[in-house]
Coordinates of C-alpha atoms in Angstrom, one line a residue:
Chain A
X26 CA 111.0 181.1 22.2
X27 CA 107.8 182.9 22.8
X28 CA 106.6 186.1 21.3
X29 CA 104.0 186.7 23.9
X30 CA 103.9 190.5 24.3
X31 CA 102.9 190.4 27.9
X32 CA 106.0 188.5 28.9
X33 CA 109.0 190.6 30.0
X34 CA 112.0 190.8 27.7
X35 CA 114.6 190.4 30.4
X36 CA 114.2 188.6 33.6
X37 CA 117.1 188.5 36.0
X38 CA 116.5 186.8 39.3
X39 CA 118.9 186.9 42.3
X40 CA 122.0 187.0 40.1
X41 CA 125.3 186.4 42.0
X42 CA 128.7 186.7 40.6
X43 CA 132.0 186.3 42.5
X44 CA 135.6 185.4 41.8
X45 CA 136.4 182.3 43.8
X46 CA 140.2 183.0 43.7
X47 CA 139.9 186.0 46.1
X48 CA 136.4 185.7 47.3
X49 CA 135.6 188.9 45.6
X50 CA 131.8 189.6 45.2
X51 CA 130.8 191.6 42.2
X52 CA 127.0 191.0 42.2
X53 CA 125.1 190.0 45.3
X54 CA 121.7 188.9 44.3
X55 CA 120.5 191.4 41.7
X56 CA 117.0 191.1 40.4
X57 CA 115.6 193.1 37.5
X58 CA 112.7 192.7 35.1
X59 CA 112.7 194.7 31.8
X60 CA 109.5 194.8 29.8
X61 CA 109.2 195.0 26.0
X62 CA 109.9 198.5 24.7
X63 CA 111.0 199.7 28.1
X64 CA 114.1 201.9 28.5
X65 CA 115.9 201.2 31.8
X66 CA 118.8 203.4 32.9
X67 CA 121.2 201.9 35.3
X68 CA 123.2 204.4 37.5
X69 CA 125.6 204.0 40.3
X70 CA 129.1 204.8 41.4
X71 CA 132.0 203.2 39.6
X72 CA 132.7 199.7 40.9
X73 CA 129.1 199.1 41.8
X74 CA 128.8 196.2 39.3
X75 CA 126.4 197.9 36.9
X76 CA 128.5 197.2 33.8
X77 CA 129.1 193.7 34.9
X78 CA 125.4 193.2 35.5
X79 CA 124.3 194.2 32.0
X80 CA 127.2 192.3 30.5
X81 CA 125.7 189.1 32.0
X82 CA 122.7 189.6 29.7
X83 CA 124.7 188.6 26.6
X84 CA 127.1 186.2 28.4
X85 CA 130.1 188.4 28.1
X86 CA 130.3 187.8 31.9
X87 CA 129.2 184.6 33.5
X88 CA 127.4 184.4 36.8
X89 CA 127.6 181.8 39.6
X90 CA 124.0 181.8 41.0
X91 CA 120.6 183.0 40.0
X92 CA 118.6 182.9 36.8
X93 CA 118.6 185.1 33.6
X94 CA 116.1 184.7 30.8
X95 CA 116.2 186.8 27.7
X96 CA 113.1 186.9 25.5
X97 CA 112.0 183.5 26.9
X98 CA 115.5 181.9 26.4
X99 CA 117.2 180.7 29.6
X100 CA 120.8 182.0 29.7
X101 CA 122.7 178.9 30.7
X102 CA 126.1 177.4 29.8
X103 CA 124.4 175.9 26.8
X104 CA 126.3 177.4 23.8
X105 CA 123.2 177.2 21.6
X106 CA 121.3 179.3 23.9
X107 CA 124.1 181.8 24.2
X108 CA 124.3 182.0 20.4
X109 CA 120.6 182.5 20.1
X110 CA 120.6 185.2 22.8
X111 CA 123.6 187.1 21.2
X112 CA 121.6 187.3 18.0
X113 CA 118.8 189.1 19.9
X114 CA 120.9 191.4 22.0
X115 CA 123.0 194.2 20.5
X116 CA 125.7 195.9 22.6
X117 CA 127.4 199.3 22.5
X118 CA 130.6 199.7 24.4
X119 CA 132.3 202.5 26.2
X120 CA 135.4 202.2 24.0
X121 CA 133.4 201.7 20.7
X122 CA 135.3 198.5 19.9
X123 CA 135.0 199.0 16.2
X124 CA 137.1 196.7 14.1
X125 CA 139.9 198.9 12.9
X126 CA 140.9 196.8 9.9
X127 CA 137.5 197.0 8.3
X128 CA 135.7 200.0 6.7
X129 CA 132.6 201.4 8.4
X130 CA 130.4 199.6 6.0
X131 CA 132.3 196.3 6.5
X132 CA 132.0 196.8 10.3
X133 CA 128.2 197.0 10.0
X134 CA 127.7 194.2 7.5
X135 CA 130.1 191.7 9.1
X136 CA 127.8 189.9 11.4
X137 CA 124.6 190.0 9.2
X138 CA 126.7 188.3 6.5
X139 CA 128.5 185.8 8.7
X140 CA 126.0 185.1 11.4
X141 CA 122.6 185.8 9.8
X142 CA 123.9 184.5 6.5
X143 CA 122.4 187.4 4.5
X144 CA 123.4 188.1 0.9
X145 CA 126.1 190.8 0.8
X146 CA 123.8 193.0 -1.3
X147 CA 120.9 192.8 1.3
X148 CA 123.3 193.4 4.2
X149 CA 124.7 196.4 2.5
X150 CA 121.3 197.9 1.8
X151 CA 120.3 197.5 5.4
X152 CA 123.6 198.8 6.6
X153 CA 123.3 201.9 4.4
X154 CA 119.8 202.6 5.8
X155 CA 121.2 202.3 9.3
X156 CA 124.2 204.5 8.6
X157 CA 121.8 207.1 7.2
X158 CA 119.7 206.8 10.4
X159 CA 122.7 207.5 12.6
X160 CA 123.8 210.2 10.2
X161 CA 127.1 208.9 8.8
X162 CA 126.1 207.7 5.4
X163 CA 128.9 209.6 3.7
X164 CA 131.6 208.0 5.8
X165 CA 130.7 204.4 4.8
X166 CA 133.9 203.8 3.0
X167 CA 136.2 205.2 5.6
X168 CA 138.0 203.3 8.3
X169 CA 137.1 203.8 12.0
X170 CA 140.5 205.5 12.7
X171 CA 139.5 208.3 10.3
X172 CA 136.3 209.2 12.3
X173 CA 135.7 211.3 15.4
X174 CA 134.8 209.5 18.7
X175 CA 131.1 210.5 18.3
X176 CA 131.0 209.2 14.8
X177 CA 132.7 206.0 15.8
X178 CA 130.1 205.4 18.5
X179 CA 127.3 206.0 16.1
X180 CA 128.8 203.5 13.8
X181 CA 129.0 201.1 16.7
X182 CA 125.2 201.6 17.3
X183 CA 124.5 201.0 13.6
X184 CA 126.7 197.9 13.8
X185 CA 124.7 196.5 16.7
X186 CA 121.4 197.4 15.1
X187 CA 122.3 195.6 11.9
X188 CA 121.6 192.3 13.6
X189 CA 118.1 193.5 14.1
X190 CA 118.2 192.9 17.8
X191 CA 115.3 193.0 20.2
X192 CA 117.3 194.4 23.0
X193 CA 120.1 197.0 23.0
X194 CA 122.6 197.2 25.8
X195 CA 124.6 200.4 26.2
X196 CA 127.6 200.2 28.5
X197 CA 128.5 203.8 29.3
X198 CA 128.3 204.8 25.6
X199 CA 129.3 208.5 26.1
X200 CA 131.9 208.2 28.8
X201 CA 134.8 208.1 26.4
X202 CA 133.6 211.0 24.3
X203 CA 134.6 214.6 24.2
X204 CA 131.8 216.7 25.7
X205 CA 130.8 218.2 22.4
X206 CA 130.2 214.8 20.9
X207 CA 128.1 213.4 23.6
X208 CA 124.9 215.0 22.3
X209 CA 125.1 213.5 18.8
X210 CA 125.3 210.0 20.3
X211 CA 122.5 210.7 22.9
X212 CA 120.3 212.0 20.0
X213 CA 120.6 208.7 18.2
X214 CA 119.8 206.8 21.4
X215 CA 116.8 208.9 22.0
X216 CA 115.4 208.3 18.6
X217 CA 116.1 204.6 19.1
X218 CA 114.2 204.7 22.4
X219 CA 111.2 206.5 20.7
X220 CA 111.1 203.8 18.0
X221 CA 110.2 201.3 20.7
X222 CA 113.4 199.4 21.2
X223 CA 114.0 197.7 24.6
X224 CA 117.1 199.3 26.0
X225 CA 119.2 198.9 29.1
X226 CA 121.6 201.8 29.4
X227 CA 124.4 202.2 31.9
X228 CA 125.2 205.9 31.9
X229 CA 126.0 209.0 34.0
X230 CA 124.0 211.3 31.7
X231 CA 121.3 212.7 34.0
X232 CA 119.6 214.6 31.3
X233 CA 119.2 211.5 29.2
X234 CA 117.9 209.5 32.1
X235 CA 115.4 212.1 33.0
X236 CA 114.1 212.5 29.4
X237 CA 114.1 209.0 28.0
X238 CA 114.1 206.5 30.8
X239 CA 111.0 204.7 31.8
X240 CA 112.7 203.5 34.9
X241 CA 115.9 204.3 36.7
X242 CA 117.8 201.7 38.7
X243 CA 120.6 202.6 41.2
X244 CA 123.2 200.0 42.0
X245 CA 125.8 200.1 44.7
X246 CA 128.4 197.5 45.8
X247 CA 126.8 194.7 43.7
X248 CA 123.3 195.3 44.9
X249 CA 120.3 197.0 43.5
X250 CA 119.5 199.9 45.8
X251 CA 116.4 201.5 44.3
X252 CA 114.3 201.5 41.2
X253 CA 111.8 204.2 40.3
X254 CA 110.4 206.3 37.6
X255 CA 112.7 209.2 36.6
X256 CA 110.5 211.7 38.4
X257 CA 110.4 209.8 41.6
X258 CA 114.0 208.9 41.4
X259 CA 115.2 212.5 41.1
X260 CA 112.6 214.3 43.1
X261 CA 111.7 211.9 45.8
X262 CA 114.1 209.1 46.3
X263 CA 113.3 206.6 49.0
X264 CA 116.7 205.4 49.9
X265 CA 119.4 207.3 51.8
X266 CA 122.0 205.8 49.4
X267 CA 120.2 207.3 46.4
X268 CA 120.0 210.7 48.0
X269 CA 123.7 210.6 48.7
X270 CA 124.5 209.5 45.1
X271 CA 122.3 212.2 43.7
X272 CA 123.8 214.9 45.8
X273 CA 127.2 213.9 44.4
X274 CA 126.2 213.9 40.7
X275 CA 123.7 216.8 40.5
Chain B
X18 CA 143.5 243.2 19.8
X19 CA 143.9 241.6 16.5
X20 CA 146.4 238.8 16.2
X21 CA 148.3 238.8 12.9
X22 CA 149.2 235.4 11.6
X23 CA 152.6 235.1 10.1
X24 CA 154.7 232.3 8.8
X25 CA 157.2 231.0 11.4
X26 CA 160.7 232.2 10.7
X27 CA 162.5 229.8 8.4
X28 CA 166.0 229.0 9.4
X29 CA 168.6 229.2 6.5
X30 CA 169.0 225.7 5.2
X31 CA 171.7 225.8 2.5
X32 CA 173.9 222.7 2.3
X33 CA 176.8 224.7 3.5
X34 CA 174.9 225.6 6.7
X35 CA 173.9 222.0 7.2
X36 CA 177.5 220.9 6.9
X37 CA 178.7 223.5 9.3
X38 CA 175.9 222.7 11.8
X39 CA 176.2 218.9 11.7
X40 CA 179.8 218.1 10.8
X41 CA 182.0 221.0 11.9
X42 CA 180.1 222.4 15.0
X43 CA 183.1 222.0 17.3
X44 CA 186.8 221.3 16.9
X45 CA 186.5 217.6 17.9
X46 CA 183.6 217.1 15.6
X47 CA 185.7 218.6 12.8
X48 CA 188.5 216.2 13.5
X49 CA 186.0 213.2 13.6
X50 CA 184.5 214.3 10.3
X51 CA 187.9 214.6 8.6
X52 CA 189.1 211.2 9.9
X53 CA 185.8 209.5 8.8
X54 CA 186.0 211.2 5.5
X55 CA 189.6 210.0 4.9
X56 CA 188.6 206.4 5.8
X57 CA 185.6 206.4 3.6
X58 CA 187.4 207.9 0.6
X59 CA 190.4 205.5 1.0
X60 CA 188.1 202.4 1.4
X61 CA 185.8 203.3 -1.4
X62 CA 188.6 204.3 -3.8
X63 CA 190.5 201.1 -3.3
X64 CA 187.3 199.1 -3.6
X65 CA 186.3 200.8 -6.9
X66 CA 189.8 200.5 -8.3
X67 CA 189.7 196.8 -7.5
X68 CA 186.2 196.4 -9.1
X69 CA 187.4 198.2 -12.2
X70 CA 190.9 197.1 -12.8
X71 CA 192.0 194.1 -10.6
X72 CA 188.8 192.0 -10.5
X73 CA 188.2 189.6 -13.4
X74 CA 184.6 189.4 -14.0
X75 CA 184.8 186.8 -16.8
X76 CA 184.0 184.2 -14.1
X77 CA 180.6 185.8 -13.5
X78 CA 179.9 186.5 -17.2
X79 CA 180.8 183.0 -18.3
X80 CA 178.8 181.3 -15.6
X81 CA 175.6 183.4 -15.6
X82 CA 173.5 180.5 -16.6
X83 CA 174.9 178.4 -13.8
X84 CA 174.3 181.1 -11.2
X85 CA 170.7 181.5 -12.2
X86 CA 169.4 178.1 -13.1
X87 CA 172.4 175.8 -12.5
X88 CA 172.2 172.5 -14.3
X89 CA 168.6 172.9 -15.4
X90 CA 168.5 171.3 -18.9
X91 CA 169.1 174.0 -21.6
X92 CA 166.3 172.8 -23.9
X93 CA 163.8 173.3 -21.0
X94 CA 164.7 176.9 -20.2
X95 CA 161.5 178.0 -21.8
X96 CA 159.7 176.6 -18.7
X97 CA 161.8 178.7 -16.3
X98 CA 161.2 181.7 -18.5
X99 CA 157.5 181.0 -18.6
X100 CA 157.4 180.7 -14.8
X101 CA 159.2 184.0 -14.4
X102 CA 156.8 185.5 -16.9
X103 CA 153.8 184.3 -14.9
X104 CA 155.2 185.7 -11.7
X105 CA 156.1 189.1 -13.2
X106 CA 152.9 189.6 -15.2
X107 CA 150.8 188.8 -12.1
X108 CA 153.1 191.1 -10.1
X109 CA 152.5 193.8 -12.8
X110 CA 148.8 193.3 -12.5
X111 CA 148.9 193.5 -8.7
X112 CA 151.1 196.5 -8.7
X113 CA 148.9 198.3 -11.2
X114 CA 145.9 197.4 -9.0
X115 CA 147.5 198.7 -5.8
X116 CA 148.7 202.0 -7.2
X117 CA 145.7 202.6 -9.5
X118 CA 144.9 205.9 -7.8
X119 CA 148.4 207.4 -8.3
X120 CA 149.8 208.7 -11.5
X121 CA 150.8 206.4 -14.3
X122 CA 154.5 207.1 -14.4
X123 CA 156.3 207.3 -11.2
X124 CA 160.1 207.5 -10.6
X125 CA 160.1 203.8 -9.7
X126 CA 158.7 202.8 -13.0
X127 CA 161.1 204.9 -15.0
X128 CA 164.0 203.5 -13.0
X129 CA 162.7 200.0 -13.5
X130 CA 162.5 200.5 -17.3
X131 CA 166.0 201.9 -17.3
X132 CA 167.4 199.0 -15.4
X133 CA 165.6 196.6 -17.8
X134 CA 167.0 198.2 -21.0
X135 CA 170.4 198.1 -19.4
X136 CA 170.0 194.5 -18.6
X137 CA 168.9 193.6 -22.1
X138 CA 171.8 195.4 -23.7
X139 CA 174.7 194.9 -21.3
X140 CA 174.3 191.3 -19.9
X141 CA 176.4 188.8 -21.8
X142 CA 173.5 186.5 -22.6
X143 CA 172.3 184.7 -25.6
X144 CA 169.8 186.3 -28.0
X145 CA 167.0 184.1 -27.0
X146 CA 167.4 185.2 -23.3
X147 CA 167.3 188.8 -24.5
X148 CA 164.1 188.2 -26.4
X149 CA 162.5 186.4 -23.3
X150 CA 163.4 189.3 -21.1
X151 CA 161.9 191.7 -23.6
X152 CA 158.7 189.7 -23.9
X153 CA 158.3 189.3 -20.2
X154 CA 158.8 193.0 -19.7
X155 CA 156.2 193.8 -22.3
X156 CA 153.7 191.4 -20.7
X157 CA 154.3 192.9 -17.2
X158 CA 153.8 196.4 -18.4
X159 CA 150.6 195.4 -20.2
X160 CA 149.6 193.7 -16.9
X161 CA 150.4 196.9 -15.0
X162 CA 148.2 198.9 -17.3
X163 CA 145.4 196.3 -17.1
X164 CA 145.7 196.2 -13.3
X165 CA 144.9 199.9 -13.1
X166 CA 141.6 199.2 -14.8
X167 CA 140.5 196.4 -12.5
X168 CA 137.4 196.9 -10.3
X169 CA 138.3 197.7 -6.7
X170 CA 137.1 194.6 -4.9
X171 CA 139.0 191.8 -6.5
X172 CA 141.8 191.4 -4.1
X173 CA 140.7 187.9 -3.0
X174 CA 140.9 186.8 -6.6
X175 CA 144.4 188.2 -6.9
X176 CA 145.4 186.3 -3.8
X177 CA 143.9 183.1 -5.3
X178 CA 145.8 183.9 -8.6
X179 CA 149.1 183.9 -6.6
X180 CA 148.2 180.5 -5.2
X181 CA 147.5 179.2 -8.7
X182 CA 150.7 180.7 -10.1
X183 CA 152.7 179.0 -7.3
X184 CA 151.3 175.6 -8.2
X185 CA 151.6 176.1 -11.9
X186 CA 155.2 177.2 -11.5
X187 CA 156.1 174.1 -9.4
X188 CA 154.6 172.1 -12.2
X189 CA 156.6 174.0 -14.9
X190 CA 159.8 173.6 -13.1
X191 CA 159.3 170.0 -11.8
X192 CA 157.5 168.7 -14.8
X193 CA 155.2 165.7 -14.8
X194 CA 151.6 165.6 -16.0
X195 CA 152.5 165.8 -19.6
X196 CA 155.8 167.8 -19.3
X197 CA 159.2 166.1 -19.2
X198 CA 160.0 165.8 -15.5
X199 CA 163.1 167.4 -14.2
X200 CA 164.6 165.6 -11.2
X201 CA 165.3 167.7 -8.2
X202 CA 169.0 166.9 -8.3
X203 CA 169.4 169.2 -11.3
X204 CA 167.4 172.0 -9.7
X205 CA 170.1 174.5 -8.8
X206 CA 171.4 178.0 -8.6
X207 CA 169.3 181.0 -7.8
X208 CA 166.3 179.0 -9.0
X209 CA 166.8 176.5 -6.2
X210 CA 167.5 179.3 -3.6
X211 CA 164.2 181.0 -4.5
X212 CA 162.3 177.8 -4.7
X213 CA 163.3 176.6 -1.2
X214 CA 162.9 180.0 0.3
X215 CA 159.4 180.6 -1.2
X216 CA 158.2 177.1 -0.3
X217 CA 159.6 177.6 3.2
X218 CA 157.8 180.9 3.5
X219 CA 154.5 179.8 2.0
X220 CA 154.3 176.5 3.9
X221 CA 155.5 177.8 7.2
X222 CA 152.6 180.2 7.3
X223 CA 149.7 177.7 7.9
X224 CA 152.0 175.8 10.3
X225 CA 153.0 179.0 12.1
X226 CA 149.5 180.1 12.6
X227 CA 148.4 176.8 14.0
X228 CA 151.6 176.4 16.1
X229 CA 151.0 179.8 17.7
X230 CA 149.1 177.8 20.2
X231 CA 151.7 175.1 20.9
X232 CA 154.4 176.2 23.4
X233 CA 156.3 172.9 23.5
X234 CA 157.0 172.8 19.8
X235 CA 158.1 176.4 19.8
X236 CA 160.5 175.9 22.7
X237 CA 162.0 172.8 21.3
X238 CA 162.7 174.1 17.8
X239 CA 163.9 177.5 19.0
X240 CA 166.4 175.7 21.2
X241 CA 168.1 174.1 18.2
X242 CA 170.3 175.7 15.6
X243 CA 169.0 175.7 12.0
X244 CA 172.0 173.6 10.8
X245 CA 171.0 171.0 13.4
X246 CA 167.4 170.9 12.2
X247 CA 168.6 170.6 8.6
X248 CA 170.8 167.7 9.5
X249 CA 167.8 166.2 11.3
X250 CA 165.6 166.6 8.2
X251 CA 168.3 165.2 5.9
X252 CA 169.4 162.3 8.0
X253 CA 166.8 161.4 10.5
X254 CA 163.5 162.4 8.8
X255 CA 163.6 159.4 6.5
X256 CA 163.9 157.0 9.5
X257 CA 160.6 158.3 11.0
X258 CA 158.6 158.2 7.8
X259 CA 156.7 155.2 6.5
X260 CA 158.6 153.0 4.0
X261 CA 157.0 154.5 0.8
X262 CA 158.2 157.9 1.8
X263 CA 161.8 156.9 2.7
X264 CA 163.1 158.1 -0.6
X265 CA 161.7 161.6 -0.1
X266 CA 164.2 163.6 -2.1
X267 CA 166.8 165.9 -0.7
X268 CA 165.2 169.1 -1.8
X269 CA 161.9 168.2 -0.1
X270 CA 163.7 167.2 3.0
X271 CA 165.5 170.5 3.0
X272 CA 162.2 172.4 2.6
X273 CA 160.7 170.4 5.4
X274 CA 163.6 171.4 7.7
X275 CA 163.3 175.1 6.8
X276 CA 159.5 175.0 7.3
X277 CA 159.9 173.3 10.7
X278 CA 162.4 175.9 11.8
X279 CA 160.7 179.0 10.4
X280 CA 157.2 177.9 11.6
X281 CA 158.4 178.0 15.2
X282 CA 159.7 181.6 14.9
X283 CA 156.7 182.6 12.9
X284 CA 154.4 181.2 15.6
X285 CA 156.2 183.2 18.2
X286 CA 155.9 186.4 16.2
X287 CA 152.2 185.8 15.6
X288 CA 151.7 185.1 19.3
X289 CA 153.1 188.5 20.0
X290 CA 150.6 190.0 17.5
X291 CA 147.7 188.1 19.2
X292 CA 148.6 189.6 22.5
X293 CA 148.5 193.1 21.1
X294 CA 144.8 192.9 20.3
X295 CA 142.7 194.6 22.9
X296 CA 140.1 192.6 24.8
X297 CA 137.3 194.9 23.5
X298 CA 137.8 193.4 20.1
X299 CA 137.0 189.9 21.3
X300 CA 134.0 191.2 23.3
X301 CA 132.6 193.2 20.4
X302 CA 132.9 190.2 18.1
X303 CA 131.3 187.9 20.6
X304 CA 128.5 190.3 21.3
X305 CA 127.7 190.4 17.6
X306 CA 127.2 186.6 17.7
X307 CA 130.3 185.5 15.8
X308 CA 131.4 182.0 16.7
X309 CA 134.9 181.5 18.1
X310 CA 136.5 180.3 14.8
X311 CA 135.0 183.3 13.1
X312 CA 136.3 185.7 15.8
X313 CA 139.8 184.4 15.1
X314 CA 139.5 184.3 11.4
X315 CA 137.7 187.6 10.7
X316 CA 138.8 189.8 13.7
X317 CA 141.9 188.5 15.5
X318 CA 144.2 187.1 12.8
X319 CA 143.9 190.0 10.3
X320 CA 144.9 192.4 13.0
X321 CA 147.5 190.2 14.6
X322 CA 149.2 189.6 11.2
X323 CA 149.1 193.2 10.3
X324 CA 150.8 194.1 13.6
X325 CA 153.7 191.7 13.0
X326 CA 154.4 192.4 9.3
X327 CA 157.8 193.9 10.0
X328 CA 158.8 191.0 12.2
X329 CA 157.5 188.4 9.7
X330 CA 159.3 190.0 6.8
X331 CA 162.5 190.2 8.8
X332 CA 162.2 186.5 9.4
X333 CA 161.6 185.7 5.8
X334 CA 164.6 187.8 4.8
X335 CA 166.5 185.6 7.3
X336 CA 165.1 182.5 5.8
X337 CA 166.1 183.5 2.2
X338 CA 169.7 183.9 3.4
X339 CA 169.6 180.7 5.5
X340 CA 169.0 178.7 2.4
X341 CA 172.7 179.1 1.8
X342 CA 173.2 176.5 4.6
X343 CA 171.7 173.9 2.2
X344 CA 175.0 174.0 0.3
X345 CA 176.5 172.1 3.2
X346 CA 174.2 169.2 2.2
X347 CA 175.3 169.1 -1.4
X348 CA 172.4 171.1 -2.7
X349 CA 173.6 173.4 -5.4
X350 CA 171.6 176.5 -4.5
X351 CA 173.2 179.9 -5.1
X352 CA 176.0 179.4 -2.6
X353 CA 176.5 175.7 -3.5
X354 CA 176.7 176.4 -7.2
X355 CA 179.2 179.2 -6.6
X356 CA 181.4 176.8 -4.8
X357 CA 181.4 174.5 -7.7
X358 CA 182.0 177.4 -10.1
X359 CA 185.0 178.3 -8.1
X360 CA 186.3 174.8 -8.7
X361 CA 186.5 175.4 -12.4
X362 CA 190.2 175.2 -13.3
X363 CA 190.3 178.4 -15.4
X364 CA 188.9 180.5 -12.6
X365 CA 190.8 179.2 -9.6
X366 CA 190.9 181.6 -6.7
X367 CA 188.4 184.2 -7.9
X368 CA 186.5 184.1 -4.6
X369 CA 186.0 187.8 -4.2
X370 CA 184.3 188.3 -7.6
X371 CA 181.9 185.4 -7.1
X372 CA 181.0 186.1 -3.5
X373 CA 180.5 189.7 -4.3
X374 CA 178.2 188.8 -7.1
X375 CA 176.0 186.4 -5.2
X376 CA 176.0 188.8 -2.3
X377 CA 174.6 191.4 -4.6
X378 CA 171.9 188.9 -5.7
X379 CA 170.9 188.0 -2.1
X380 CA 170.9 191.7 -1.3
X381 CA 168.6 192.5 -4.3
X382 CA 166.0 190.0 -3.1
X383 CA 166.2 191.0 0.6
X384 CA 166.0 194.7 -0.3
X385 CA 163.0 194.0 -2.5
X386 CA 161.2 192.2 0.3
X387 CA 161.9 194.9 2.8
X388 CA 160.7 197.6 0.4
X389 CA 157.6 195.7 -0.3
X390 CA 156.9 195.3 3.4
X391 CA 157.4 198.9 4.1
X392 CA 155.0 199.7 1.3
X393 CA 152.5 197.3 2.7
X394 CA 152.7 198.8 6.2
X395 CA 152.1 202.2 4.8
X396 CA 149.2 200.9 2.8
X397 CA 147.6 199.1 5.7
X398 CA 148.2 202.0 8.1
X399 CA 145.1 203.7 6.8
X400 CA 142.9 201.5 9.0

């Protein structure tokens, strides 16, 4: 593992994924490099493979061809590498996926205690700080089912941060939320981005992309169509496909 | 325009209205109600008159000891009482611990105290038994009070305490290690019923969880009737075992049969629970870096088991009643001992009284289990 700051955090080269049973292609040679501290927003129509693509970064999805390297660790079938990478990569899901049988605090301390082998006391201190940071300190002893969607998603962010990851992946974090709860989650993500976290975010939130992203990537039918700075992406897109996509969402 | 809020109109709900609405709404409903009422009154009154005047309850009163502990040596009763005391005091502690946030005296507690006093006064038992019951009751109540004072995060310790009590009680009843050993052929009555049922339940659990992944085993065992498996365990099991285990005693063989049977059903229940867990739970756990065994242990099993509590308790209730089949193999559990009591010359033919009595005992335990399970479900539903 290297900590050379000039080296990119994520390197994905020519990643292919297909299901051999029905010759169905999900990813057709996607390449993307994410630098340290960079916030990359991935946009695209549904079914374009954007979620699948970022889920290959922590091996929730496998890939058939190409090369992925996370913080200098090659993502192969080697389970030790996968374990090492999952410790460095936090993920936030569309459906929150909190553990319903554990309290908020237990959700957040679970993997620091069992994976990082921290003492319970230390894990709880860190967890309380994180819960304060996402603004749900007073809900620590409740169960996920007793919280609103926005609060649950903020717990999910705290849970991912508790492992002190170097990269945070967000898979449509606000798509399952009621409109009035979207903002509270985006605010947390914005402050996280400002703190220098490397983030890859799949989202349809144009405002968020415009304000926070260093780079926006458009995917369509398993391919990477265009990547550009937010300004260029929204004002002056190069590709016809991007213009069409923007005309539909703006 | 201002909208005035007002309470919704309340329909009149006197008992008379209820009766009119639900029982006598039409002419044919009225006829049905009257016919049913006649049948119920006739059945109930003849049953009660039988219970009060015709039935001769001496057979039950004279054989209470046999029903409960069978041929367990009289001078060693203190061990059974101690075992019962251990269970009830720990139950008291746990109960106090669980309801620590609700008021001290609930209806259930008052009802329990009333039943206890009635038992001490009314049961035709010897003085020492009355004293034991009194002592155990006092210890349980003290345990209940103590349980309310316990810190909130000791449930793992309580679980461990139950394991310890289970082992200590087996030792108290079976003897050995400094206590006079009591051979299993004198274990009998309700004691044996509960012992086989509890061993069956406890032991089938680890098997059932592991077996949840073995289809062949499940399909073979589920295709056989329990009585067949018990025969298998009694007659054939010794043939398969190494020579030094050939003399495995009958009670252990019976327990092995029950465990074999109930593990298969348990496995199938748990498999159902496993399938009810959304894929996102696995993904979130993996993304957090948990290894596959930890994912199963910390995330999947707790949720799967919670989802199948009603099914599992239903199965355990079945298992408790299935122990009555052991009487066919000469084991004197509750049903077996009843059959030998019925053979006493002075009580010939008093089937109804005896079977009603043991039916009541089986019902008490089954009802207890289902009440506990419903309570547990409500408790766990918070999450």
